Coordinates of C-alpha atoms in Angstrom, one line a residue:
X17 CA 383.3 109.7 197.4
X18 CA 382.8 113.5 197.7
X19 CA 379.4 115.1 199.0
X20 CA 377.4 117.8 198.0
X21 CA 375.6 119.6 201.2
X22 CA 372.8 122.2 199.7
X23 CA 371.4 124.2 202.6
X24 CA 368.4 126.1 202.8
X25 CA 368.8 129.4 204.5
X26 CA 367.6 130.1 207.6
X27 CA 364.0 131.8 208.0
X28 CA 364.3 134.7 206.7
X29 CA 361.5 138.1 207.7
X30 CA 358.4 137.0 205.8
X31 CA 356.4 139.8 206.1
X32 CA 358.4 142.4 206.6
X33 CA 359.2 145.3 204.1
X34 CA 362.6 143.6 203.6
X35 CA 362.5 139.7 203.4
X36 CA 366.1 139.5 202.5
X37 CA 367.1 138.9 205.7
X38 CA 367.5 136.8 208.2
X39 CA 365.2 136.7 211.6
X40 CA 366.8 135.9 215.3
X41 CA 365.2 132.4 214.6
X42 CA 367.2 131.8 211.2
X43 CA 370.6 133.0 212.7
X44 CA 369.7 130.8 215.4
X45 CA 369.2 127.8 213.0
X46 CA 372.2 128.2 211.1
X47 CA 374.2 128.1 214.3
X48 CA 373.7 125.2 215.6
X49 CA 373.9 123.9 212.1
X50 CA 377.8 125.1 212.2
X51 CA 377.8 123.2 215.7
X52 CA 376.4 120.2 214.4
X53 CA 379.3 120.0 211.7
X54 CA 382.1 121.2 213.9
X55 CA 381.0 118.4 216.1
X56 CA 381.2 116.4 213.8
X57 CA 384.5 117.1 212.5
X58 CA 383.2 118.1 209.0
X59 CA 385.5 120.6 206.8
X60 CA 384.4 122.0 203.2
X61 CA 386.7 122.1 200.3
X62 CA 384.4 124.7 198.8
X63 CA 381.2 126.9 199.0
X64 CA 379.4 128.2 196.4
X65 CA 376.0 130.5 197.4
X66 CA 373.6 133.1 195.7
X67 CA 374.1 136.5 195.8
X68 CA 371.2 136.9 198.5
X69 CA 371.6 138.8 201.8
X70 CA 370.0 135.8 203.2
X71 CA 372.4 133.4 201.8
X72 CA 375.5 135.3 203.0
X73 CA 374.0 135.6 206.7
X74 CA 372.9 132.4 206.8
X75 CA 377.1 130.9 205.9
X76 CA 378.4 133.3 208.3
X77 CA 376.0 132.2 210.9
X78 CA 377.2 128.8 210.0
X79 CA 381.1 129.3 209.6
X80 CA 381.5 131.0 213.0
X81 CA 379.6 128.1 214.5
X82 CA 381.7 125.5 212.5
X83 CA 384.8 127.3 213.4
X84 CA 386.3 127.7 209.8
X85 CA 386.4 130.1 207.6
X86 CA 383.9 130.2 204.2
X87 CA 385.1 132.1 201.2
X88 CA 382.5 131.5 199.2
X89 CA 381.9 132.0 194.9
X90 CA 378.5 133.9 194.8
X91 CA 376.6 132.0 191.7
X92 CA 373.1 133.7 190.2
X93 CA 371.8 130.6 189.4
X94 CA 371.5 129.6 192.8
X95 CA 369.8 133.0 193.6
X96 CA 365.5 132.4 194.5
X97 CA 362.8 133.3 192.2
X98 CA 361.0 136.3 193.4
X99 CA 357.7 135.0 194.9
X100 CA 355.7 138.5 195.2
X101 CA 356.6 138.8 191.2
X102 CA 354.9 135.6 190.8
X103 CA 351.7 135.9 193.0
X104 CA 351.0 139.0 191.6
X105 CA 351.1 137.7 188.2
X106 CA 347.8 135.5 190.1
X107 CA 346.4 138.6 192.0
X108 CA 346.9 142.1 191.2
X109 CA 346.8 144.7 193.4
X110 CA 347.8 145.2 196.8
X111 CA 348.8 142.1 199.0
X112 CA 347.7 142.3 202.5
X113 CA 350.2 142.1 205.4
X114 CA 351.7 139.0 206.2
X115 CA 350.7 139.1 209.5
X116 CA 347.3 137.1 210.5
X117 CA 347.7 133.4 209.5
X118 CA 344.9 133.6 207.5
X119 CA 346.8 136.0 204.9
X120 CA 349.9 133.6 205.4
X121 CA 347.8 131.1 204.2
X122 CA 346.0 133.1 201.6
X123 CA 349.7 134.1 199.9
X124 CA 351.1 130.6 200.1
X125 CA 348.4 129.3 198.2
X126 CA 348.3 131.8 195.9
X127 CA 352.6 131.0 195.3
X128 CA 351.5 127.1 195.1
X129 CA 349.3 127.7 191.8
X130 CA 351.8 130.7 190.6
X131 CA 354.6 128.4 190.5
X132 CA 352.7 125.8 188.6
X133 CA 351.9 128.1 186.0
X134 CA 355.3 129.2 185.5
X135 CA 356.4 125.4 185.5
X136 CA 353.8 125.5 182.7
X137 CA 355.0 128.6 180.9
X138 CA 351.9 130.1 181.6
X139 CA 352.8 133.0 183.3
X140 CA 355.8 135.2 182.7
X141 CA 356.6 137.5 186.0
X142 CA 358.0 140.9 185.2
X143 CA 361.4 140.9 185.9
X144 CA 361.8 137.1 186.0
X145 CA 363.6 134.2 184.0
X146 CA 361.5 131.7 182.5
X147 CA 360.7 128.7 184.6
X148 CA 363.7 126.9 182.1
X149 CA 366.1 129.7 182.3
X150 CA 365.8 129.0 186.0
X151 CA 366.6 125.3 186.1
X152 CA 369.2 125.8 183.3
X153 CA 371.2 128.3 186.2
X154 CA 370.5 125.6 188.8
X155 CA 372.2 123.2 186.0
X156 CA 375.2 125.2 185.6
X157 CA 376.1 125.7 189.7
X158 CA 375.6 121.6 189.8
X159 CA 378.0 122.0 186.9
X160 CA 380.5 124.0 188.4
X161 CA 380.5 122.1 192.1
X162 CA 380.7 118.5 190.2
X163 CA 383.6 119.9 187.9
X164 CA 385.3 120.5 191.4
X165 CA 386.9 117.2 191.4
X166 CA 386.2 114.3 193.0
X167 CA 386.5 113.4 197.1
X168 CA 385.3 116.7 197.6
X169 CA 383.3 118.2 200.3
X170 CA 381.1 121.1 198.8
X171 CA 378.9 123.5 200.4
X172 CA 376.2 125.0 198.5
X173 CA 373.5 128.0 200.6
X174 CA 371.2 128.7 198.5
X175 CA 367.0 128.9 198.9
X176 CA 364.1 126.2 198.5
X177 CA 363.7 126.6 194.6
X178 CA 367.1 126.1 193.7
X179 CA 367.8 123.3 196.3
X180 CA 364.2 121.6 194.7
X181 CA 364.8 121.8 191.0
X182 CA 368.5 120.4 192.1
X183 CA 366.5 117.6 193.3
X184 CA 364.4 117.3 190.7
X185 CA 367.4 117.0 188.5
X186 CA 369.3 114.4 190.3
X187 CA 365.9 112.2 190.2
X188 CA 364.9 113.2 187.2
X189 CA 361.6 114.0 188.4
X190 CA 359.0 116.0 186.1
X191 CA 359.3 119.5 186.4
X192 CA 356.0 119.4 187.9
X193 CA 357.2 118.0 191.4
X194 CA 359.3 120.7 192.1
X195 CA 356.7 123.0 193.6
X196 CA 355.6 120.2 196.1
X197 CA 359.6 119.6 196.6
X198 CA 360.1 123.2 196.8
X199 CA 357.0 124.0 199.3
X200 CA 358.1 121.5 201.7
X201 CA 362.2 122.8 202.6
X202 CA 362.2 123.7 206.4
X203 CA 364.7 126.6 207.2
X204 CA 368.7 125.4 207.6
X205 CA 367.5 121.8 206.2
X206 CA 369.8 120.0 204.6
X207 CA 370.1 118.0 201.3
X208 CA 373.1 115.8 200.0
X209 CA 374.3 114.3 196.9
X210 CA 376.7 111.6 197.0
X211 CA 379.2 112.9 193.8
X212 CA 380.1 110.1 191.4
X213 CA 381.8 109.7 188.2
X214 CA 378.7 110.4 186.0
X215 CA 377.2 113.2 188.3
X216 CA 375.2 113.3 191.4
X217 CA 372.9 110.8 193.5
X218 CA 370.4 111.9 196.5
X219 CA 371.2 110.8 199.7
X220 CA 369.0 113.0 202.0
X221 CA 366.3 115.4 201.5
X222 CA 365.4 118.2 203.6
X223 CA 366.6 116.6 206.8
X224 CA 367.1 118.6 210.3
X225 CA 370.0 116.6 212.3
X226 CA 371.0 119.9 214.4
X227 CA 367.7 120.3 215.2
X228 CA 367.1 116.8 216.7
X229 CA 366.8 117.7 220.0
X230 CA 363.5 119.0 222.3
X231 CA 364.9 122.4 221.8
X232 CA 365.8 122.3 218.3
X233 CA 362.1 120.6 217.7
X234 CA 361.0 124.5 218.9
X235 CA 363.3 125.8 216.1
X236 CA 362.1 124.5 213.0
X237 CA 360.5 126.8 210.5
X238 CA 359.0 126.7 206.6
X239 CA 359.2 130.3 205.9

């Protein structure tokens, strides 16, 4: 049977005036990702990612570790939604700086109730889809990796929402449970479906094998 590997990308600069990218940390995880699979012996048939910055530094980090090169198809629907559009639907006005804990805190609690009232189509963010436009372009990259064939290894980067309502879909899970889903993705984790006739089946969730060592342990990140 093929396998679908959905990977978070690596922490990225919360706080900074450009998140988009990825920190010395997040380059860091997806390295030793790319080791842990060239270890391994593991080769991908195909990649598909979103058009992020931090999606497209995070599979180079992990191809020159791995050792193989990663054309990849670039897929919208795997692209995040855009979590300053959604607390500030919440809380007007300037945010403070992401740089005491206590503000950390403040935003990610803030993003926990925002995302529930999108789930609930109470909220519509400015320049965002509706909560079912963005599980319907999650749909269509599942879509697109299953139609692939079977016996295939896929590789899908992409960012905690996408990779949770993918989960949410395999399970069928009330929309509800991705924000939990969603909230708890460590940086560079990993998810798998197991790709059968019918569709996908969950296998792991959110799982940090390269980083299963006392110095990986130092690596791990939410954010």
């Amino acid at each position: 049977m093929g396998t679908l590997h959905l990977v978070r990308h690596g922490q990225a600069q919360l706080g900074a005036a450009d998140y988009d990218q990825l920190s010395p940390l997040g380059l860091q995880q997806c390295q030793r990702l790319g080791r842990y699979w060239r270890d391994r012996g593991l080769r991908f048939d195909a990649v598909l990612t979103g058009t992020l910055r931090r999606h497209a530094q995070s599979l180079l980090a992990v191809a020159e570790a791995l050792g193989q090169a990663l054309p990849a198809q670039q897929l919208p629907g795997l692209d995040e939604y855009d979590s300053q559009a959604l607390v500030h639907s919440l809380h007007a006005g300037p945010q403070p700086a992401l740089a005491a804990p206590d503000a950390v805190r403040q935003h990610f609690r803030l993003l926990r109730q925002a995302l529930r009232a999108w789930v609930q189509g109470e909220i519509a963010p400015a320049g965002m889809p509706t909560h079912a436009e963005f599980v319907a372009g999650v749909c269509g990259a599942l879509e697109q990796a299953h139609a692939l064939g079977p016996g295939r290894q896929v590789l899908i980067v992409s960012s905690g929402g996408p990779i949770a309502t993918a989960v949410c879909q395999v399970l069928g899970a009330p929309a509800a449970s991705f924000v939990d889903l969603n909230l708890r993705l460590r940086n560079a984790s990993l998810t798998q479906f197991v790709s059968t006739a019918s569709g996908y089946q969950l296998q792991e969730f959110n799982t940090l094998p390269h980083l299963d060592d006392p110095e990986g342990q130092r690596l791990v990140s939410y954010a």
